[in-house]
A tleap script that builds the chain and sets N, CA, C and O, in Angstrom:
source leaprc.protein.ff14SB
mol = sequence {
  NMET ALA PHE ASP GLY THR GLU GLY SER PHE
  THR HIE LYS GLN HIE ALA ALA SER LEU THR
  LYS LYS HIE ARG THR ASP HIE PRO GLU SER
  ILE SER SER GLN PHE PHE GLY LYS GLU LYS
  LEU LEU HIE LEU LEU ASN HIE PRO ASP CYS
  VAL GLY ILE ARG ILE TYR ASN SER LYS SER
  ASP GLU GLY GLN HIE GLY PHE VAL VAL VAL
  GLY VAL ASN ALA GLU GLU LYS ASP LEU LEU
  HIE HIE PRO GLU GLY ALA GLU ARG SER VAL
  ALA LEU ALA ALA PRO ALA GLU ALA THR SER
  LEU ILE LEU VAL ASN GLY PRO CYS CYS PRO
  PRO SER CYS ALA THR GLU ASN GLU LEU ASN
  CALA
}
set mol.1.N position { 1.593 28.475 -27.798 }
set mol.1.CA position { 0.573 29.698 -27.636 }
set mol.1.C position { 0.720 30.141 -25.975 }
set mol.1.O position { 0.613 29.330 -25.055 }
set mol.2.N position { 0.922 31.240 -25.848 }
set mol.2.CA position { 0.948 31.737 -24.416 }
set mol.2.C position { -0.378 32.377 -24.022 }
set mol.2.O position { -1.117 32.890 -24.862 }
set mol.3.N position { -0.663 32.331 -22.696 }
set mol.3.CA position { -1.975 33.008 -22.128 }
set mol.3.C position { -1.558 34.395 -22.066 }
set mol.3.O position { -0.398 34.710 -21.802 }
set mol.4.N position { -2.594 35.336 -22.335 }
set mol.4.CA position { -2.411 36.706 -22.044 }
set mol.4.C position { -3.423 37.398 -21.180 }
set mol.4.O position { -3.381 38.624 -21.077 }
set mol.5.N position { -4.396 36.639 -20.507 }
set mol.5.CA position { -5.274 37.164 -19.643 }
set mol.5.C position { -6.665 37.689 -20.304 }
set mol.5.O position { -7.527 38.245 -19.623 }
set mol.6.N position { -6.776 37.493 -21.487 }
set mol.6.CA position { -7.981 37.803 -22.240 }
set mol.6.C position { -8.639 36.475 -22.861 }
set mol.6.O position { -9.334 36.560 -23.874 }
set mol.7.N position { -8.441 35.463 -22.337 }
set mol.7.CA position { -8.968 34.055 -22.840 }
set mol.7.C position { -10.657 33.950 -22.410 }
set mol.7.O position { -11.106 34.446 -21.376 }
set mol.8.N position { -11.212 33.446 -23.096 }
set mol.8.CA position { -12.629 33.023 -22.797 }
set mol.8.C position { -13.559 34.155 -23.536 }
set mol.8.O position { -13.116 35.137 -24.131 }
set mol.9.N position { -14.813 33.844 -23.387 }
set mol.9.CA position { -15.700 34.680 -23.941 }
set mol.9.C position { -17.014 34.714 -23.114 }
set mol.9.O position { -17.337 33.759 -22.408 }
set mol.10.N position { -17.698 35.745 -23.214 }
set mol.10.CA position { -19.032 36.046 -22.569 }
set mol.10.C position { -20.023 35.627 -23.542 }
set mol.10.O position { -19.756 35.752 -24.737 }
set mol.11.N position { -21.215 35.111 -23.145 }
set mol.11.CA position { -22.211 34.716 -23.981 }
set mol.11.C position { -23.564 35.137 -23.374 }
set mol.11.O position { -23.672 35.615 -22.245 }
set mol.12.N position { -24.475 34.942 -24.131 }
set mol.12.CA position { -25.939 35.192 -23.700 }
set mol.12.C position { -26.406 34.105 -22.871 }
set mol.12.O position { -25.981 32.951 -22.922 }
set mol.13.N position { -27.457 34.617 -21.978 }
set mol.13.CA position { -27.993 33.787 -21.183 }
set mol.13.C position { -28.559 32.392 -21.707 }
set mol.13.O position { -28.351 31.331 -21.120 }
set mol.14.N position { -29.316 32.522 -22.909 }
set mol.14.CA position { -29.876 31.383 -23.518 }
set mol.14.C position { -28.824 30.240 -23.893 }
set mol.14.O position { -29.089 29.048 -23.742 }
set mol.15.N position { -27.595 30.712 -24.399 }
set mol.15.CA position { -26.466 29.830 -24.780 }
set mol.15.C position { -26.153 29.116 -23.609 }
set mol.15.O position { -26.080 27.888 -23.564 }
set mol.16.N position { -25.948 29.964 -22.552 }
set mol.16.CA position { -25.324 29.189 -21.266 }
set mol.16.C position { -26.465 28.346 -20.587 }
set mol.16.O position { -26.167 27.439 -19.811 }
set mol.17.N position { -27.596 28.608 -20.841 }
set mol.17.CA position { -28.783 27.712 -20.402 }
set mol.17.C position { -28.802 26.372 -21.095 }
set mol.17.O position { -29.083 25.300 -20.559 }
set mol.18.N position { -28.437 26.587 -22.457 }
set mol.18.CA position { -28.419 25.135 -23.174 }
set mol.18.C position { -27.329 24.472 -22.745 }
set mol.18.O position { -27.419 23.259 -22.554 }
set mol.19.N position { -26.123 25.149 -22.523 }
set mol.19.CA position { -25.059 24.287 -22.163 }
set mol.19.C position { -25.038 23.693 -20.974 }
set mol.19.O position { -24.497 22.589 -20.903 }
set mol.20.N position { -25.573 24.245 -19.884 }
set mol.20.CA position { -25.849 23.807 -18.642 }
set mol.20.C position { -26.857 22.611 -18.489 }
set mol.20.O position { -26.628 21.695 -17.699 }
set mol.21.N position { -28.082 22.659 -19.349 }
set mol.21.CA position { -29.178 21.749 -19.480 }
set mol.21.C position { -28.465 20.525 -20.128 }
set mol.21.O position { -28.734 19.395 -19.720 }
set mol.22.N position { -27.678 20.698 -21.002 }
set mol.22.CA position { -27.209 19.407 -21.742 }
set mol.22.C position { -26.273 18.715 -20.769 }
set mol.22.O position { -26.099 17.503 -20.902 }
set mol.23.N position { -25.697 19.335 -19.866 }
set mol.23.CA position { -24.590 18.601 -19.038 }
set mol.23.C position { -25.479 18.110 -17.844 }
set mol.23.O position { -25.101 17.056 -17.333 }
set mol.24.N position { -26.437 18.611 -17.390 }
set mol.24.CA position { -27.401 17.975 -16.444 }
set mol.24.C position { -27.924 16.912 -16.814 }
set mol.24.O position { -28.013 15.991 -16.002 }
set mol.25.N position { -28.451 16.748 -18.265 }
set mol.25.CA position { -29.076 15.840 -18.984 }
set mol.25.C position { -28.169 14.747 -19.056 }
set mol.25.O position { -28.570 13.626 -18.741 }
set mol.26.N position { -26.911 14.943 -19.459 }
set mol.26.CA position { -25.977 13.870 -19.921 }
set mol.26.C position { -25.203 13.365 -18.533 }
set mol.26.O position { -24.653 12.264 -18.509 }
set mol.27.N position { -25.203 14.060 -17.632 }
set mol.27.CA position { -24.394 13.651 -16.522 }
set mol.27.C position { -25.306 13.761 -15.097 }
set mol.27.O position { -24.859 14.344 -14.110 }
set mol.28.N position { -26.509 13.189 -15.119 }
set mol.28.CA position { -27.243 13.351 -13.852 }
set mol.28.C position { -26.702 13.010 -12.498 }
set mol.28.O position { -27.291 13.439 -11.505 }
set mol.29.N position { -25.608 12.259 -12.376 }
set mol.29.CA position { -25.025 11.929 -11.273 }
set mol.29.C position { -24.062 12.929 -10.661 }
set mol.29.O position { -23.665 12.854 -9.498 }
set mol.30.N position { -23.691 13.937 -11.590 }
set mol.30.CA position { -22.901 15.140 -11.355 }
set mol.30.C position { -23.482 16.144 -10.621 }
set mol.30.O position { -24.710 16.174 -10.539 }
set mol.31.N position { -22.669 17.141 -9.963 }
set mol.31.CA position { -23.359 18.200 -9.275 }
set mol.31.C position { -23.451 19.177 -10.435 }
set mol.31.O position { -22.769 19.133 -11.459 }
set mol.32.N position { -24.512 20.178 -10.091 }
set mol.32.CA position { -24.755 21.308 -11.125 }
set mol.32.C position { -23.871 22.242 -11.025 }
set mol.32.O position { -23.623 22.846 -12.068 }
set mol.33.N position { -23.183 22.620 -9.855 }
set mol.33.CA position { -22.418 23.632 -9.710 }
set mol.33.C position { -21.589 23.588 -8.453 }
set mol.33.O position { -21.782 22.666 -7.660 }
set mol.34.N position { -20.604 24.589 -8.187 }
set mol.34.CA position { -19.755 24.534 -6.895 }
set mol.34.C position { -19.510 26.115 -6.776 }
set mol.34.O position { -19.194 26.822 -7.733 }
set mol.35.N position { -19.678 26.511 -5.621 }
set mol.35.CA position { -19.534 27.963 -5.319 }
set mol.35.C position { -17.999 28.122 -4.618 }
set mol.35.O position { -17.579 27.301 -3.802 }
set mol.36.N position { -17.332 29.148 -5.002 }
set mol.36.CA position { -15.931 29.664 -4.403 }
set mol.36.C position { -15.998 30.960 -4.185 }
set mol.36.O position { -16.384 31.734 -5.061 }
set mol.37.N position { -15.622 31.358 -2.964 }
set mol.37.CA position { -15.770 32.813 -2.463 }
set mol.37.C position { -14.801 33.531 -3.101 }
set mol.37.O position { -13.775 33.001 -3.527 }
set mol.38.N position { -15.102 34.985 -3.227 }
set mol.38.CA position { -14.367 36.039 -3.639 }
set mol.38.C position { -13.044 36.042 -3.045 }
set mol.38.O position { -12.031 36.215 -3.724 }
set mol.39.N position { -13.032 35.856 -1.806 }
set mol.39.CA position { -11.696 36.164 -1.144 }
set mol.39.C position { -10.686 34.963 -1.655 }
set mol.39.O position { -9.548 35.247 -2.028 }
set mol.40.N position { -11.105 33.789 -1.650 }
set mol.40.CA position { -10.232 32.610 -2.211 }
set mol.40.C position { -9.768 32.889 -3.577 }
set mol.40.O position { -8.576 32.767 -3.863 }
set mol.41.N position { -10.730 33.291 -4.512 }
set mol.41.CA position { -10.442 33.489 -5.965 }
set mol.41.C position { -9.410 34.684 -6.168 }
set mol.41.O position { -8.504 34.659 -7.002 }
set mol.42.N position { -9.630 35.571 -5.428 }
set mol.42.CA position { -8.644 36.837 -5.416 }
set mol.42.C position { -7.317 36.343 -4.799 }
set mol.42.O position { -6.294 36.950 -5.118 }
set mol.43.N position { -7.234 35.296 -3.942 }
set mol.43.CA position { -6.030 34.844 -3.515 }
set mol.43.C position { -5.280 34.171 -4.489 }
set mol.43.O position { -4.052 34.267 -4.470 }
set mol.44.N position { -5.901 33.450 -5.404 }
set mol.44.CA position { -5.336 32.728 -6.724 }
set mol.44.C position { -4.975 34.006 -7.549 }
set mol.44.O position { -3.791 34.207 -7.821 }
set mol.45.N position { -5.917 34.856 -7.948 }
set mol.45.CA position { -5.624 35.871 -8.963 }
set mol.45.C position { -4.520 36.865 -8.502 }
set mol.45.O position { -3.852 37.457 -9.349 }
set mol.46.N position { -4.314 37.062 -7.140 }
set mol.46.CA position { -3.288 38.102 -6.908 }
set mol.46.C position { -1.935 37.471 -6.912 }
set mol.46.O position { -1.011 38.218 -6.588 }
set mol.47.N position { -1.667 36.339 -7.192 }
set mol.47.CA position { -0.296 35.877 -7.534 }
set mol.47.C position { 0.253 36.683 -8.562 }
set mol.47.O position { -0.388 36.902 -9.590 }
set mol.48.N position { 1.504 37.189 -8.350 }
set mol.48.CA position { 2.115 38.021 -9.334 }
set mol.48.C position { 2.141 37.497 -10.733 }
set mol.48.O position { 1.989 38.320 -11.635 }
set mol.49.N position { 2.327 36.124 -11.063 }
set mol.49.CA position { 2.450 35.761 -12.242 }
set mol.49.C position { 1.112 35.214 -12.755 }
set mol.49.O position { 1.054 34.744 -13.892 }
set mol.50.N position { 0.028 35.256 -11.954 }
set mol.50.CA position { -1.329 34.679 -12.470 }
set mol.50.C position { -1.943 35.666 -13.582 }
set mol.50.O position { -1.912 36.889 -13.448 }
set mol.51.N position { -2.481 35.041 -14.644 }
set mol.51.CA position { -3.152 35.649 -15.771 }
set mol.51.C position { -4.585 35.034 -15.776 }
set mol.51.O position { -5.420 35.554 -16.516 }
set mol.52.N position { -4.953 33.901 -14.956 }
set mol.52.CA position { -6.254 33.544 -15.203 }
set mol.52.C position { -6.313 32.377 -14.250 }
set mol.52.O position { -5.425 32.151 -13.428 }
set mol.53.N position { -7.436 31.621 -14.402 }
set mol.53.CA position { -7.595 30.247 -13.631 }
set mol.53.C position { -7.937 29.276 -14.405 }
set mol.53.O position { -8.656 29.541 -15.369 }
set mol.54.N position { -7.545 28.041 -14.192 }
set mol.54.CA position { -7.992 26.840 -14.856 }
set mol.54.C position { -8.763 25.988 -13.775 }
set mol.54.O position { -8.398 25.962 -12.600 }
set mol.55.N position { -9.753 25.358 -14.208 }
set mol.55.CA position { -10.745 24.425 -13.480 }
set mol.55.C position { -10.760 22.992 -13.993 }
set mol.55.O position { -11.116 22.648 -15.120 }
set mol.56.N position { -10.334 22.217 -13.031 }
set mol.56.CA position { -10.332 20.866 -13.271 }
set mol.56.C position { -11.627 20.137 -12.771 }
set mol.56.O position { -12.190 20.547 -11.756 }
set mol.57.N position { -12.061 19.157 -13.409 }
set mol.57.CA position { -13.247 18.330 -12.934 }
set mol.57.C position { -12.445 17.380 -11.941 }
set mol.57.O position { -11.301 17.010 -12.208 }
set mol.58.N position { -13.262 16.921 -10.518 }
set mol.58.CA position { -12.744 16.194 -9.690 }
set mol.58.C position { -13.732 15.191 -9.281 }
set mol.58.O position { -14.892 15.303 -9.679 }
set mol.59.N position { -13.333 14.093 -8.423 }
set mol.59.CA position { -14.190 13.161 -7.885 }
set mol.59.C position { -13.410 12.650 -6.674 }
set mol.59.O position { -12.310 12.109 -6.786 }
set mol.60.N position { -14.050 12.854 -5.482 }
set mol.60.CA position { -13.468 12.248 -4.222 }
set mol.60.C position { -13.426 10.855 -4.182 }
set mol.60.O position { -13.977 10.218 -5.080 }
set mol.61.N position { -12.781 10.224 -3.157 }
set mol.61.CA position { -12.788 8.762 -2.893 }
set mol.61.C position { -14.291 8.434 -2.586 }
set mol.61.O position { -14.699 7.290 -2.783 }
set mol.62.N position { -15.084 9.367 -2.129 }
set mol.62.CA position { -16.553 8.959 -1.711 }
set mol.62.C position { -17.494 9.214 -2.770 }
set mol.62.O position { -18.695 9.094 -2.528 }
set mol.63.N position { -17.075 9.568 -3.973 }
set mol.63.CA position { -17.640 9.708 -5.247 }
set mol.63.C position { -18.364 11.040 -5.343 }
set mol.63.O position { -19.224 11.261 -6.196 }
set mol.64.N position { -17.968 11.925 -4.414 }
set mol.64.CA position { -18.534 13.395 -4.764 }
set mol.64.C position { -17.775 14.235 -5.956 }
set mol.64.O position { -16.608 14.604 -5.819 }
set mol.65.N position { -18.464 14.474 -7.012 }
set mol.65.CA position { -17.927 15.451 -7.937 }
set mol.65.C position { -17.726 16.847 -7.457 }
set mol.65.O position { -18.434 17.353 -6.586 }
set mol.66.N position { -16.759 17.442 -8.041 }
set mol.66.CA position { -16.414 18.791 -7.848 }
set mol.66.C position { -15.352 19.330 -8.667 }
set mol.66.O position { -15.037 18.852 -9.757 }
set mol.67.N position { -14.768 20.401 -8.092 }
set mol.67.CA position { -13.764 21.132 -9.069 }
set mol.67.C position { -12.659 21.436 -8.433 }
set mol.67.O position { -12.772 21.806 -7.265 }
set mol.68.N position { -11.391 21.358 -9.014 }
set mol.68.CA position { -10.106 21.991 -8.477 }
set mol.68.C position { -9.854 22.992 -9.562 }
set mol.68.O position { -9.887 22.868 -10.786 }
set mol.69.N position { -9.531 24.267 -8.599 }
set mol.69.CA position { -9.332 25.504 -9.265 }
set mol.69.C position { -7.973 26.070 -8.877 }
set mol.69.O position { -7.672 26.226 -7.694 }
set mol.70.N position { -7.090 26.400 -9.956 }
set mol.70.CA position { -5.751 26.759 -9.854 }
set mol.70.C position { -5.352 28.087 -10.654 }
set mol.70.O position { -5.823 28.250 -11.780 }
set mol.71.N position { -4.526 29.003 -10.115 }
set mol.71.CA position { -4.068 30.016 -11.085 }
set mol.71.C position { -3.108 29.572 -11.967 }
set mol.71.O position { -2.349 28.641 -11.696 }
set mol.72.N position { -3.093 30.220 -13.074 }
set mol.72.CA position { -2.333 29.856 -14.383 }
set mol.72.C position { -1.498 31.104 -14.776 }
set mol.72.O position { -1.987 32.233 -14.732 }
set mol.73.N position { -0.072 30.831 -15.207 }
set mol.73.CA position { 0.816 31.773 -15.720 }
set mol.73.C position { 0.788 31.948 -17.121 }
set mol.73.O position { 0.205 31.085 -17.776 }
set mol.74.N position { 1.288 32.864 -17.678 }
set mol.74.CA position { 1.151 33.251 -19.102 }
set mol.74.C position { 1.887 31.994 -20.081 }
set mol.74.O position { 1.629 31.840 -21.275 }
set mol.75.N position { 2.727 31.256 -19.390 }
set mol.75.CA position { 3.339 30.019 -20.203 }
set mol.75.C position { 2.335 28.896 -19.975 }
set mol.75.O position { 2.760 27.757 -20.165 }
set mol.76.N position { 1.099 29.040 -19.607 }
set mol.76.CA position { 0.019 27.919 -19.511 }
set mol.76.C position { 0.424 26.912 -18.411 }
set mol.76.O position { -0.107 25.802 -18.425 }
set mol.77.N position { 1.359 27.236 -17.423 }
set mol.77.CA position { 1.625 26.400 -16.346 }
set mol.77.C position { 0.740 26.773 -14.997 }
set mol.77.O position { 0.552 27.941 -14.655 }
set mol.78.N position { 0.314 25.839 -14.408 }
set mol.78.CA position { -0.498 25.814 -13.140 }
set mol.78.C position { 0.294 26.490 -12.127 }
set mol.78.O position { 1.501 26.247 -12.139 }
set mol.79.N position { -0.178 27.328 -11.213 }
set mol.79.CA position { 0.498 27.821 -10.131 }
set mol.79.C position { 0.076 27.309 -9.020 }
set mol.79.O position { -0.969 27.686 -8.489 }
set mol.80.N position { 1.009 26.185 -8.431 }
set mol.80.CA position { 0.461 25.417 -7.562 }
set mol.80.C position { 0.899 25.786 -5.874 }
set mol.80.O position { 0.517 25.173 -4.877 }
set mol.81.N position { 1.728 26.865 -5.927 }
set mol.81.CA position { 2.084 27.340 -4.740 }
set mol.81.C position { 2.661 28.691 -4.794 }
set mol.81.O position { 3.102 29.110 -5.865 }
set mol.82.N position { 2.695 29.424 -3.704 }
set mol.82.CA position { 3.494 30.920 -3.966 }
set mol.82.C position { 5.005 30.542 -4.216 }
set mol.82.O position { 5.576 29.492 -3.922 }
set mol.83.N position { 5.523 31.703 -4.854 }
set mol.83.CA position { 6.968 31.454 -5.177 }
set mol.83.C position { 7.783 31.017 -4.120 }
set mol.83.O position { 8.637 30.208 -4.482 }
set mol.84.N position { 7.784 31.327 -2.815 }
set mol.84.CA position { 8.431 30.830 -1.765 }
set mol.84.C position { 7.669 29.890 -0.970 }
set mol.84.O position { 8.054 29.513 0.137 }
set mol.85.N position { 6.549 29.490 -1.539 }
set mol.85.CA position { 5.719 28.502 -0.403 }
set mol.85.C position { 6.276 27.085 -0.341 }
set mol.85.O position { 6.210 26.472 0.725 }
set mol.86.N position { 6.780 26.570 -1.341 }
set mol.86.CA position { 6.971 25.043 -1.112 }
set mol.86.C position { 8.130 25.028 -0.043 }
set mol.86.O position { 8.019 24.277 0.926 }
set mol.87.N position { 9.226 25.826 -0.189 }
set mol.87.CA position { 10.360 25.795 0.738 }
set mol.87.C position { 9.817 26.157 2.095 }
set mol.87.O position { 10.127 25.436 3.044 }
set mol.88.N position { 9.051 27.183 2.279 }
set mol.88.CA position { 8.515 27.606 3.520 }
set mol.88.C position { 7.578 26.638 4.159 }
set mol.88.O position { 7.595 26.529 5.385 }
set mol.89.N position { 6.771 25.932 3.441 }
set mol.89.CA position { 5.856 25.050 4.006 }
set mol.89.C position { 6.374 24.120 4.730 }
set mol.89.O position { 5.942 23.798 5.837 }
set mol.90.N position { 7.613 23.472 4.003 }
set mol.90.CA position { 8.415 22.407 4.660 }
set mol.90.C position { 9.121 22.986 5.742 }
set mol.90.O position { 8.985 22.281 6.742 }
set mol.91.N position { 9.725 23.850 5.916 }
set mol.91.CA position { 10.582 24.385 6.776 }
set mol.91.C position { 9.699 24.992 8.028 }
set mol.91.O position { 10.117 24.937 9.184 }
set mol.92.N position { 8.709 25.449 7.750 }
set mol.92.CA position { 7.784 25.849 8.851 }
set mol.92.C position { 6.722 25.170 9.170 }
set mol.92.O position { 6.073 25.505 10.161 }
set mol.93.N position { 6.336 24.051 8.360 }
set mol.93.CA position { 5.066 23.204 8.629 }
set mol.93.C position { 4.024 24.212 8.473 }
set mol.93.O position { 3.005 23.987 9.126 }
set mol.94.N position { 4.039 25.342 7.716 }
set mol.94.CA position { 2.968 26.062 7.350 }
set mol.94.C position { 1.696 25.385 6.769 }
set mol.94.O position { 1.809 24.522 5.900 }
set mol.95.N position { 0.556 25.752 7.219 }
set mol.95.CA position { -0.634 25.154 6.609 }
set mol.95.C position { -0.798 25.220 5.125 }
set mol.95.O position { -0.158 26.112 4.567 }
set mol.96.N position { -1.493 24.488 4.429 }
set mol.96.CA position { -1.956 24.818 3.151 }
set mol.96.C position { -2.363 26.096 2.693 }
set mol.96.O position { -1.833 26.733 1.782 }
set mol.97.N position { -3.390 26.449 3.418 }
set mol.97.CA position { -3.946 27.842 3.544 }
set mol.97.C position { -3.020 28.977 3.232 }
set mol.97.O position { -3.330 29.955 2.550 }
set mol.98.N position { -1.889 28.768 3.774 }
set mol.98.CA position { -0.854 29.890 3.919 }
set mol.98.C position { 0.003 29.901 2.506 }
set mol.98.O position { 0.497 30.920 2.023 }
set mol.99.N position { 0.082 28.661 1.972 }
set mol.99.CA position { 1.134 28.595 0.775 }
set mol.99.C position { 0.465 27.866 -0.544 }
set mol.99.O position { 1.035 27.912 -1.634 }
set mol.100.N position { -0.671 27.255 -0.372 }
set mol.100.CA position { -1.174 26.715 -1.596 }
set mol.100.C position { -1.965 27.532 -2.544 }
set mol.100.O position { -2.758 28.347 -2.074 }
set mol.101.N position { -1.848 27.415 -3.750 }
set mol.101.CA position { -2.758 28.136 -4.727 }
set mol.101.C position { -3.504 27.031 -5.554 }
set mol.101.O position { -3.539 27.017 -6.784 }
set mol.102.N position { -4.087 26.122 -4.746 }
set mol.102.CA position { -5.076 25.180 -5.001 }
set mol.102.C position { -6.261 25.268 -4.347 }
set mol.102.O position { -6.283 25.196 -3.119 }
set mol.103.N position { -7.503 25.452 -5.150 }
set mol.103.CA position { -8.712 25.687 -4.320 }
set mol.103.C position { -9.539 24.559 -4.583 }
set mol.103.O position { -9.607 24.056 -5.704 }
set mol.104.N position { -10.247 24.089 -3.477 }
set mol.104.CA position { -11.216 22.818 -3.558 }
set mol.104.C position { -12.160 23.048 -2.461 }
set mol.104.O position { -11.995 23.979 -1.673 }
set mol.105.N position { -13.320 22.085 -2.367 }
set mol.105.CA position { -14.237 21.955 -1.328 }
set mol.105.C position { -15.148 23.254 -1.388 }
set mol.105.O position { -15.474 23.646 -0.267 }
set mol.106.N position { -15.522 23.840 -2.211 }
set mol.106.CA position { -16.522 24.931 -2.242 }
set mol.106.C position { -17.835 24.088 -2.176 }
set mol.106.O position { -17.947 22.928 -2.574 }
set mol.107.N position { -18.836 24.879 -1.595 }
set mol.107.CA position { -20.111 24.349 -1.382 }
set mol.107.C position { -20.736 23.786 -2.766 }
set mol.107.O position { -20.639 24.473 -3.783 }
set mol.108.N position { -21.318 22.646 -2.788 }
set mol.108.CA position { -21.865 21.937 -3.978 }
set mol.108.C position { -23.259 22.229 -4.179 }
set mol.108.O position { -23.915 22.603 -3.207 }
set mol.109.N position { -23.834 22.104 -5.377 }
set mol.109.CA position { -25.275 22.343 -5.836 }
set mol.109.C position { -25.538 21.034 -6.406 }
set mol.109.O position { -24.959 20.747 -7.454 }
set mol.110.N position { -26.447 20.073 -5.787 }
set mol.110.CA position { -27.081 20.469 -4.673 }
set mol.110.C position { -26.208 20.111 -3.507 }
set mol.110.O position { -25.220 19.399 -3.683 }
set mol.111.N position { -26.567 20.627 -2.194 }
set mol.111.CA position { -27.681 21.283 -1.767 }
set mol.111.C position { -27.496 22.773 -1.845 }
set mol.111.O position { -28.504 23.434 -1.591 }
set mol.112.N position { -26.548 23.336 -2.107 }
set mol.112.CA position { -26.155 24.790 -1.847 }
set mol.112.C position { -26.608 25.545 -3.281 }
set mol.112.O position { -25.795 26.323 -3.780 }
set mol.113.N position { -27.711 25.355 -3.851 }
set mol.113.CA position { -28.016 26.001 -5.023 }
set mol.113.C position { -28.475 27.331 -5.157 }
set mol.113.O position { -29.061 27.935 -4.259 }
set mol.114.N position { -28.208 27.795 -6.288 }
set mol.114.CA position { -28.862 29.359 -6.321 }
set mol.114.C position { -30.387 29.278 -6.469 }
set mol.114.O position { -30.943 28.207 -6.713 }
set mol.115.N position { -31.006 30.353 -6.325 }
set mol.115.CA position { -32.533 30.503 -6.612 }
set mol.115.C position { -32.639 30.021 -7.922 }
set mol.115.O position { -31.748 30.391 -8.687 }
set mol.116.N position { -33.508 29.288 -8.367 }
set mol.116.CA position { -33.849 28.867 -9.669 }
set mol.116.C position { -33.775 29.714 -10.812 }
set mol.116.O position { -34.519 30.695 -10.793 }
set mol.117.N position { -33.002 29.543 -11.854 }
set mol.117.CA position { -32.941 30.525 -12.781 }
set mol.117.C position { -32.504 29.686 -14.130 }
set mol.117.O position { -32.340 28.467 -14.085 }
set mol.118.N position { -32.348 30.379 -15.216 }
set mol.118.CA position { -32.045 29.650 -16.632 }
set mol.118.C position { -30.929 28.577 -16.618 }
set mol.118.O position { -30.937 27.574 -17.331 }
set mol.119.N position { -30.060 28.874 -15.809 }
set mol.119.CA position { -28.862 28.162 -15.741 }
set mol.119.C position { -28.864 26.744 -14.853 }
set mol.119.O position { -27.963 25.911 -14.950 }
set mol.120.N position { -29.990 26.611 -13.998 }
set mol.120.CA position { -29.973 25.491 -13.021 }
set mol.120.C position { -31.450 24.946 -13.195 }
set mol.120.O position { -31.798 24.055 -12.420 }
set mol.121.N position { -32.298 25.377 -14.092 }
set mol.121.CA position { -33.543 24.835 -14.210 }
set mol.121.C position { -33.807 23.929 -15.404 }
set mol.121.O position { -34.915 23.415 -15.556 }
savepdb mol mol.pdb
quit
């Protein structure tokens, strides 16, 4: 099966609230959410082959839960760098910010939480 960019579905607030509440109950040690800025997400989505994003659960060496976000192409493959990025980053010692399509380290909740609402209360 290939991805076409229409995957996923929208849901009602009540359904989403029940999903997030169950996760908080079952995993009290985990973060509730993590924020990623529009500029960074658009950087992923603007890759010419990107049809969507994939979100991986993660855990740092210090035990901090989080997410790793990557762009994905129609063949369901993660887009880990710009097409010319791997060669350019080695040749020019370019920073990951210039070549990587792997997004991490968004502010976590807690402490950077939204105002209380149905998804986080």
